[in-house]
Amino acid sequence: MTVTPPALNPRTTALLVMDYQQGILASLPHLADPEALPSRVAGAIADMRAHGATIAHVRVGFTEADWTAIPPANKTFSFFGRQRLLHHADPATDFHPRLVPEPGDITVRKTRYGALSTTDLDQRLRSRGITTLVLAGLTTSGVVLSTVTDAADRDYQLYVLSDGVTDPAPQAHQTLMTTVFPRLAHIIDTTDLRSLLHESHPDRA
């Protein structure tokens, strides 16, 4: 049975735009049109802004101290440390030009997969009264998976934008979107997002 997602209250909702960075997009060769994803997410941002919702931008980037602090036991990030990848000042870690933060947005830098575990994002969202998160990010099996599970444990109401996430492993993406995430979040696309926002404020376009 399909459950209709509840309408969104923009005052208590944030859109998390996660890892939409130049270097990460460039590392996804399976994308036929690399501009299509940022374009859709930019549209979601515009819809959220129009209704007064919060926009939070999450990027991954490392300082020398961050690299040094990564233990060898961390299979993924110890590689980043050894290879000195994704320095926080490297242009490859910049946000996509269409998704640059605006004044009043939240911006955080992380050093692991999830948007919450190595940042103060949770506290900053709570201070604004945010209880609902809409997630867009690269990649599905990385930042999206980690953030969905962490945020669910923190009792946020969650929505995942199906056309705002992707993964270089299609089978992993499909399994997460159809089997794992629906247990923890509402799966919607950017058209659904516009409708859910409109339901909460039918007087707005």
PDB file of C-alpha atoms in Angstrom:
ATOM      1  CA  MET A   1       0.000   0.000   0.000  1.00  0.00           C
ATOM      2  CA  THR A   2       1.350   3.412  -0.984  1.00  0.00           C
ATOM      3  CA  VAL A   3       1.359   5.970   1.802  1.00  0.00           C
ATOM      4  CA  THR A   4       0.920   9.590   0.752  1.00  0.00           C
ATOM      5  CA  PRO A   5       3.651  11.732   2.321  1.00  0.00           C
ATOM      6  CA  PRO A   6       2.332  14.453   4.642  1.00  0.00           C
ATOM      7  CA  ALA A   7       2.451  18.085   3.539  1.00  0.00           C
ATOM      8  CA  LEU A   8       5.586  19.958   4.518  1.00  0.00           C
ATOM      9  CA  ASN A   9       5.630  22.798   7.020  1.00  0.00           C
ATOM     10  CA  PRO A  10       8.327  25.122   5.612  1.00  0.00           C
ATOM     11  CA  ARG A  11       8.948  26.721   9.024  1.00  0.00           C
ATOM     12  CA  THR A  12      10.160  23.403  10.417  1.00  0.00           C
ATOM     13  CA  THR A  13      11.715  21.939   7.257  1.00  0.00           C
ATOM     14  CA  ALA A  14      15.241  22.117   5.864  1.00  0.00           C
ATOM     15  CA  LEU A  15      16.582  20.984   2.512  1.00  0.00           C
ATOM     16  CA  LEU A  16      20.027  19.400   2.920  1.00  0.00           C
ATOM     17  CA  VAL A  17      22.139  19.746  -0.215  1.00  0.00           C
ATOM     18  CA  MET A  18      24.995  17.336   0.410  1.00  0.00           C
ATOM     19  CA  ASP A  19      28.331  16.950  -1.406  1.00  0.00           C
ATOM     20  CA  TYR A  20      27.227  18.713  -4.597  1.00  0.00           C
ATOM     21  CA  GLN A  21      30.840  19.664  -5.182  1.00  0.00           C
ATOM     22  CA  GLN A  22      32.786  20.083  -8.387  1.00  0.00           C
ATOM     23  CA  GLY A  23      35.182  17.201  -7.832  1.00  0.00           C
ATOM     24  CA  ILE A  24      32.511  14.771  -6.692  1.00  0.00           C
ATOM     25  CA  LEU A  25      30.286  15.459  -9.680  1.00  0.00           C
ATOM     26  CA  ALA A  26      33.290  15.015 -11.945  1.00  0.00           C
ATOM     27  CA  SER A  27      33.943  11.598 -10.364  1.00  0.00           C
ATOM     28  CA  LEU A  28      30.558  10.245 -11.484  1.00  0.00           C
ATOM     29  CA  PRO A  29      31.171   9.170 -15.101  1.00  0.00           C
ATOM     30  CA  HIS A  30      27.856   7.340 -15.331  1.00  0.00           C
ATOM     31  CA  LEU A  31      25.974  10.640 -15.569  1.00  0.00           C
ATOM     32  CA  ALA A  32      24.845  11.192 -19.170  1.00  0.00           C
ATOM     33  CA  ASP A  33      24.149  14.840 -18.394  1.00  0.00           C
ATOM     34  CA  PRO A  34      26.167  16.054 -15.366  1.00  0.00           C
ATOM     35  CA  GLU A  35      24.217  19.330 -15.273  1.00  0.00           C
ATOM     36  CA  ALA A  36      20.812  17.679 -14.943  1.00  0.00           C
ATOM     37  CA  LEU A  37      21.171  16.776 -11.262  1.00  0.00           C
ATOM     38  CA  PRO A  38      22.354  20.231 -10.109  1.00  0.00           C
ATOM     39  CA  SER A  39      19.609  21.798 -12.193  1.00  0.00           C
ATOM     40  CA  ARG A  40      16.902  19.766 -10.486  1.00  0.00           C
ATOM     41  CA  VAL A  41      18.344  20.470  -7.050  1.00  0.00           C
ATOM     42  CA  ALA A  42      18.559  24.186  -7.863  1.00  0.00           C
ATOM     43  CA  GLY A  43      14.849  24.044  -8.661  1.00  0.00           C
ATOM     44  CA  ALA A  44      14.151  22.354  -5.323  1.00  0.00           C
ATOM     45  CA  ILE A  45      16.155  25.040  -3.534  1.00  0.00           C
ATOM     46  CA  ALA A  46      14.153  27.768  -5.298  1.00  0.00           C
ATOM     47  CA  ASP A  47      10.864  26.109  -4.303  1.00  0.00           C
ATOM     48  CA  MET A  48      11.981  25.793  -0.681  1.00  0.00           C
ATOM     49  CA  ARG A  49      13.199  29.397  -0.563  1.00  0.00           C
ATOM     50  CA  ALA A  50       9.905  30.628  -1.997  1.00  0.00           C
ATOM     51  CA  HIS A  51       8.100  29.053   0.962  1.00  0.00           C
ATOM     52  CA  GLY A  52      10.560  30.280   3.589  1.00  0.00           C
ATOM     53  CA  ALA A  53      12.188  26.916   4.353  1.00  0.00           C
ATOM     54  CA  THR A  54      15.788  26.525   5.519  1.00  0.00           C
ATOM     55  CA  ILE A  55      18.548  25.521   3.099  1.00  0.00           C
ATOM     56  CA  ALA A  56      21.604  23.717   4.498  1.00  0.00           C
ATOM     57  CA  HIS A  57      24.703  23.082   2.376  1.00  0.00           C
ATOM     58  CA  VAL A  58      27.077  20.275   3.322  1.00  0.00           C
ATOM     59  CA  ARG A  59      30.527  19.814   1.820  1.00  0.00           C
ATOM     60  CA  VAL A  60      33.376  17.417   2.490  1.00  0.00           C
ATOM     61  CA  GLY A  61      36.882  18.839   2.831  1.00  0.00           C
ATOM     62  CA  PHE A  62      39.974  18.197   4.925  1.00  0.00           C
ATOM     63  CA  THR A  63      42.663  20.209   6.654  1.00  0.00           C
ATOM     64  CA  GLU A  64      46.140  18.788   7.302  1.00  0.00           C
ATOM     65  CA  ALA A  65      45.056  18.107  10.878  1.00  0.00           C
ATOM     66  CA  ASP A  66      41.966  16.246   9.649  1.00  0.00           C
ATOM     67  CA  TRP A  67      44.044  13.992   7.423  1.00  0.00           C
ATOM     68  CA  THR A  68      46.524  13.262  10.221  1.00  0.00           C
ATOM     69  CA  ALA A  69      43.736  12.377  12.645  1.00  0.00           C
ATOM     70  CA  ILE A  70      42.235   9.653  10.432  1.00  0.00           C
ATOM     71  CA  PRO A  71      43.159   6.244  11.888  1.00  0.00           C
ATOM     72  CA  PRO A  72      44.352   3.412   9.618  1.00  0.00           C
ATOM     73  CA  ALA A  73      41.331   1.361  10.701  1.00  0.00           C
ATOM     74  CA  ASN A  74      39.014   3.665   8.744  1.00  0.00           C
ATOM     75  CA  LYS A  75      39.088   1.843   5.414  1.00  0.00           C
ATOM     76  CA  THR A  76      37.672   4.674   3.309  1.00  0.00           C
ATOM     77  CA  PHE A  77      38.960   7.828   4.900  1.00  0.00           C
ATOM     78  CA  SER A  78      42.457   6.585   5.702  1.00  0.00           C
ATOM     79  CA  PHE A  79      42.898   6.421   1.923  1.00  0.00           C
ATOM     80  CA  PHE A  80      41.821  10.075   1.669  1.00  0.00           C
ATOM     81  CA  GLY A  81      44.361  10.908   4.358  1.00  0.00           C
ATOM     82  CA  ARG A  82      47.239   9.026   2.742  1.00  0.00           C
ATOM     83  CA  GLN A  83      46.545  10.507  -0.676  1.00  0.00           C
ATOM     84  CA  ARG A  84      45.821  13.987   0.712  1.00  0.00           C
ATOM     85  CA  LEU A  85      42.552  14.157  -1.211  1.00  0.00           C
ATOM     86  CA  LEU A  86      39.854  16.861  -1.059  1.00  0.00           C
ATOM     87  CA  HIS A  87      41.730  19.620   0.743  1.00  0.00           C
ATOM     88  CA  HIS A  88      39.137  22.090   1.946  1.00  0.00           C
ATOM     89  CA  ALA A  89      40.681  24.923  -0.101  1.00  0.00           C
ATOM     90  CA  ASP A  90      40.941  22.912  -3.317  1.00  0.00           C
ATOM     91  CA  PRO A  91      38.530  24.223  -6.003  1.00  0.00           C
ATOM     92  CA  ALA A  92      37.377  20.617  -6.453  1.00  0.00           C
ATOM     93  CA  THR A  93      35.628  20.877  -3.073  1.00  0.00           C
ATOM     94  CA  ASP A  94      33.708  24.029  -4.067  1.00  0.00           C
ATOM     95  CA  PHE A  95      29.942  23.837  -4.403  1.00  0.00           C
ATOM     96  CA  HIS A  96      28.530  23.559  -7.901  1.00  0.00           C
ATOM     97  CA  PRO A  97      28.064  27.111  -9.282  1.00  0.00           C
ATOM     98  CA  ARG A  98      24.272  26.731  -9.399  1.00  0.00           C
ATOM     99  CA  LEU A  99      24.152  25.644  -5.762  1.00  0.00           C
ATOM    100  CA  VAL A 100      26.245  28.294  -4.032  1.00  0.00           C
ATOM    101  CA  PRO A 101      24.930  29.192  -0.552  1.00  0.00           C
ATOM    102  CA  GLU A 102      23.108  32.471  -0.006  1.00  0.00           C
ATOM    103  CA  PRO A 103      23.030  34.683   3.109  1.00  0.00           C
ATOM    104  CA  GLY A 104      20.925  33.044   5.786  1.00  0.00           C
ATOM    105  CA  ASP A 105      21.675  29.501   4.613  1.00  0.00           C
ATOM    106  CA  ILE A 106      23.479  27.011   6.845  1.00  0.00           C
ATOM    107  CA  THR A 107      26.860  25.805   5.566  1.00  0.00           C
ATOM    108  CA  VAL A 108      28.966  23.084   7.180  1.00  0.00           C
ATOM    109  CA  ARG A 109      32.142  21.192   6.325  1.00  0.00           C
ATOM    110  CA  LYS A 110      32.356  17.496   7.201  1.00  0.00           C
ATOM    111  CA  THR A 111      35.163  14.949   7.345  1.00  0.00           C
ATOM    112  CA  ARG A 112      33.202  11.695   7.176  1.00  0.00           C
ATOM    113  CA  TYR A 113      30.264  10.373   5.155  1.00  0.00           C
ATOM    114  CA  GLY A 114      27.343  11.697   7.166  1.00  0.00           C
ATOM    115  CA  ALA A 115      26.168  15.294   7.264  1.00  0.00           C
ATOM    116  CA  LEU A 116      25.638  15.202  11.037  1.00  0.00           C
ATOM    117  CA  SER A 117      28.372  13.120  12.643  1.00  0.00           C
ATOM    118  CA  THR A 118      31.372  15.471  12.288  1.00  0.00           C
ATOM    119  CA  THR A 119      29.549  18.814  12.133  1.00  0.00           C
ATOM    120  CA  ASP A 120      27.370  21.031  14.309  1.00  0.00           C
ATOM    121  CA  LEU A 121      24.537  20.766  11.774  1.00  0.00           C
ATOM    122  CA  ASP A 122      22.158  19.010  14.168  1.00  0.00           C
ATOM    123  CA  GLN A 123      22.485  21.771  16.753  1.00  0.00           C
ATOM    124  CA  ARG A 124      22.065  24.495  14.132  1.00  0.00           C
ATOM    125  CA  LEU A 125      18.956  22.864  12.735  1.00  0.00           C
ATOM    126  CA  ARG A 126      17.447  22.344  16.192  1.00  0.00           C
ATOM    127  CA  SER A 127      18.109  25.993  17.061  1.00  0.00           C
ATOM    128  CA  ARG A 128      15.881  26.959  14.129  1.00  0.00           C
ATOM    129  CA  GLY A 129      13.153  24.553  15.181  1.00  0.00           C
ATOM    130  CA  ILE A 130      13.781  22.189  12.278  1.00  0.00           C
ATOM    131  CA  THR A 131      12.158  18.772  12.691  1.00  0.00           C
ATOM    132  CA  THR A 132      11.916  17.669   9.040  1.00  0.00           C
ATOM    133  CA  LEU A 133      14.714  17.116   6.520  1.00  0.00           C
ATOM    134  CA  VAL A 134      14.556  16.814   2.748  1.00  0.00           C
ATOM    135  CA  LEU A 135      17.741  15.184   1.438  1.00  0.00           C
ATOM    136  CA  ALA A 136      19.586  15.569  -1.857  1.00  0.00           C
ATOM    137  CA  GLY A 137      23.141  14.331  -2.143  1.00  0.00           C
ATOM    138  CA  LEU A 138      26.037  12.576  -3.825  1.00  0.00           C
ATOM    139  CA  THR A 139      26.198   9.651  -3.424  1.00  0.00           C
ATOM    140  CA  THR A 140      23.253   7.437  -2.493  1.00  0.00           C
ATOM    141  CA  SER A 141      25.434   4.805  -0.814  1.00  0.00           C
ATOM    142  CA  GLY A 142      27.640   7.434   0.844  1.00  0.00           C
ATOM    143  CA  VAL A 143      26.387  10.685   2.344  1.00  0.00           C
ATOM    144  CA  VAL A 144      22.708   9.912   1.707  1.00  0.00           C
ATOM    145  CA  LEU A 145      22.758   6.483   3.365  1.00  0.00           C
ATOM    146  CA  SER A 146      24.786   7.716   6.324  1.00  0.00           C
ATOM    147  CA  THR A 147      22.661  10.814   6.847  1.00  0.00           C
ATOM    148  CA  VAL A 148      19.342   9.005   6.476  1.00  0.00           C
ATOM    149  CA  THR A 149      20.207   6.429   9.130  1.00  0.00           C
ATOM    150  CA  ASP A 150      21.748   8.983  11.503  1.00  0.00           C
ATOM    151  CA  ALA A 151      18.911  11.488  11.097  1.00  0.00           C
ATOM    152  CA  ALA A 152      16.303   8.761  11.583  1.00  0.00           C
ATOM    153  CA  ASP A 153      17.971   7.827  14.874  1.00  0.00           C
ATOM    154  CA  ARG A 154      17.746  11.503  15.846  1.00  0.00           C
ATOM    155  CA  ASP A 155      13.977  11.406  15.178  1.00  0.00           C
ATOM    156  CA  TYR A 156      13.803  13.756  12.200  1.00  0.00           C
ATOM    157  CA  GLN A 157      10.961  13.274   9.744  1.00  0.00           C
ATOM    158  CA  LEU A 158      12.739  12.461   6.490  1.00  0.00           C
ATOM    159  CA  TYR A 159      12.164  12.846   2.770  1.00  0.00           C
ATOM    160  CA  VAL A 160      14.657  11.692   0.122  1.00  0.00           C
ATOM    161  CA  LEU A 161      14.553  13.370  -3.290  1.00  0.00           C
ATOM    162  CA  SER A 162      14.708  10.463  -5.731  1.00  0.00           C
ATOM    163  CA  ASP A 163      15.815  12.717  -8.608  1.00  0.00           C
ATOM    164  CA  GLY A 164      18.334  14.565  -6.433  1.00  0.00           C
ATOM    165  CA  VAL A 165      20.492  11.563  -5.545  1.00  0.00           C
ATOM    166  CA  THR A 166      22.606   9.164  -7.582  1.00  0.00           C
ATOM    167  CA  ASP A 167      25.320   6.564  -7.206  1.00  0.00           C
ATOM    168  CA  PRO A 168      27.980   5.083  -9.497  1.00  0.00           C
ATOM    169  CA  ALA A 169      26.699   1.615  -8.504  1.00  0.00           C
ATOM    170  CA  PRO A 170      23.172   1.339  -9.986  1.00  0.00           C
ATOM    171  CA  GLN A 171      22.299  -1.830  -8.069  1.00  0.00           C
ATOM    172  CA  ALA A 172      23.236  -0.275  -4.731  1.00  0.00           C
ATOM    173  CA  HIS A 173      21.241   2.840  -5.602  1.00  0.00           C
ATOM    174  CA  GLN A 174      18.193   0.771  -6.557  1.00  0.00           C
ATOM    175  CA  THR A 175      18.316  -1.342  -3.402  1.00  0.00           C
ATOM    176  CA  LEU A 176      18.632   1.660  -1.131  1.00  0.00           C
ATOM    177  CA  MET A 177      15.871   3.632  -2.842  1.00  0.00           C
ATOM    178  CA  THR A 178      13.368   0.777  -3.017  1.00  0.00           C
ATOM    179  CA  THR A 179      14.163  -1.384   0.011  1.00  0.00           C
ATOM    180  CA  VAL A 180      16.187   0.448   2.667  1.00  0.00           C
ATOM    181  CA  PHE A 181      15.188   4.101   2.581  1.00  0.00           C
ATOM    182  CA  PRO A 182      11.393   3.594   2.453  1.00  0.00           C
ATOM    183  CA  ARG A 183      11.596   2.110   5.967  1.00  0.00           C
ATOM    184  CA  LEU A 184      13.116   5.361   7.244  1.00  0.00           C
ATOM    185  CA  ALA A 185      11.960   8.140   4.925  1.00  0.00           C
ATOM    186  CA  HIS A 186       9.360   9.250   2.420  1.00  0.00           C
ATOM    187  CA  ILE A 187      10.664   8.883  -1.149  1.00  0.00           C
ATOM    188  CA  ILE A 188       9.571  11.811  -3.303  1.00  0.00           C
ATOM    189  CA  ASP A 189      10.834  13.666  -6.378  1.00  0.00           C
ATOM    190  CA  THR A 190      11.168  17.388  -7.000  1.00  0.00           C
ATOM    191  CA  THR A 191       7.667  17.587  -8.484  1.00  0.00           C
ATOM    192  CA  ASP A 192       6.241  15.944  -5.361  1.00  0.00           C
ATOM    193  CA  LEU A 193       8.210  18.403  -3.237  1.00  0.00           C
ATOM    194  CA  ARG A 194       6.584  21.339  -4.978  1.00  0.00           C
ATOM    195  CA  SER A 195       3.148  19.821  -4.410  1.00  0.00           C
ATOM    196  CA  LEU A 196       3.783  19.095  -0.727  1.00  0.00           C
ATOM    197  CA  LEU A 197       4.956  22.670  -0.175  1.00  0.00           C
ATOM    198  CA  HIS A 198       1.939  24.012  -2.034  1.00  0.00           C
ATOM    199  CA  GLU A 199      -0.403  21.944   0.151  1.00  0.00           C
ATOM    200  CA  SER A 200       0.926  23.732   3.221  1.00  0.00           C
ATOM    201  CA  HIS A 201       0.616  27.175   1.576  1.00  0.00           C
ATOM    202  CA  PRO A 202      -1.971  26.915  -1.236  1.00  0.00           C
ATOM    203  CA  ASP A 203      -1.894  30.708  -1.700  1.00  0.00           C
ATOM    204  CA  ARG A 204       1.705  30.515  -2.990  1.00  0.00           C
ATOM    205  CA  ALA A 205       2.715  29.528  -6.492  1.00  0.00           C
TER     206      ALA A 205
END
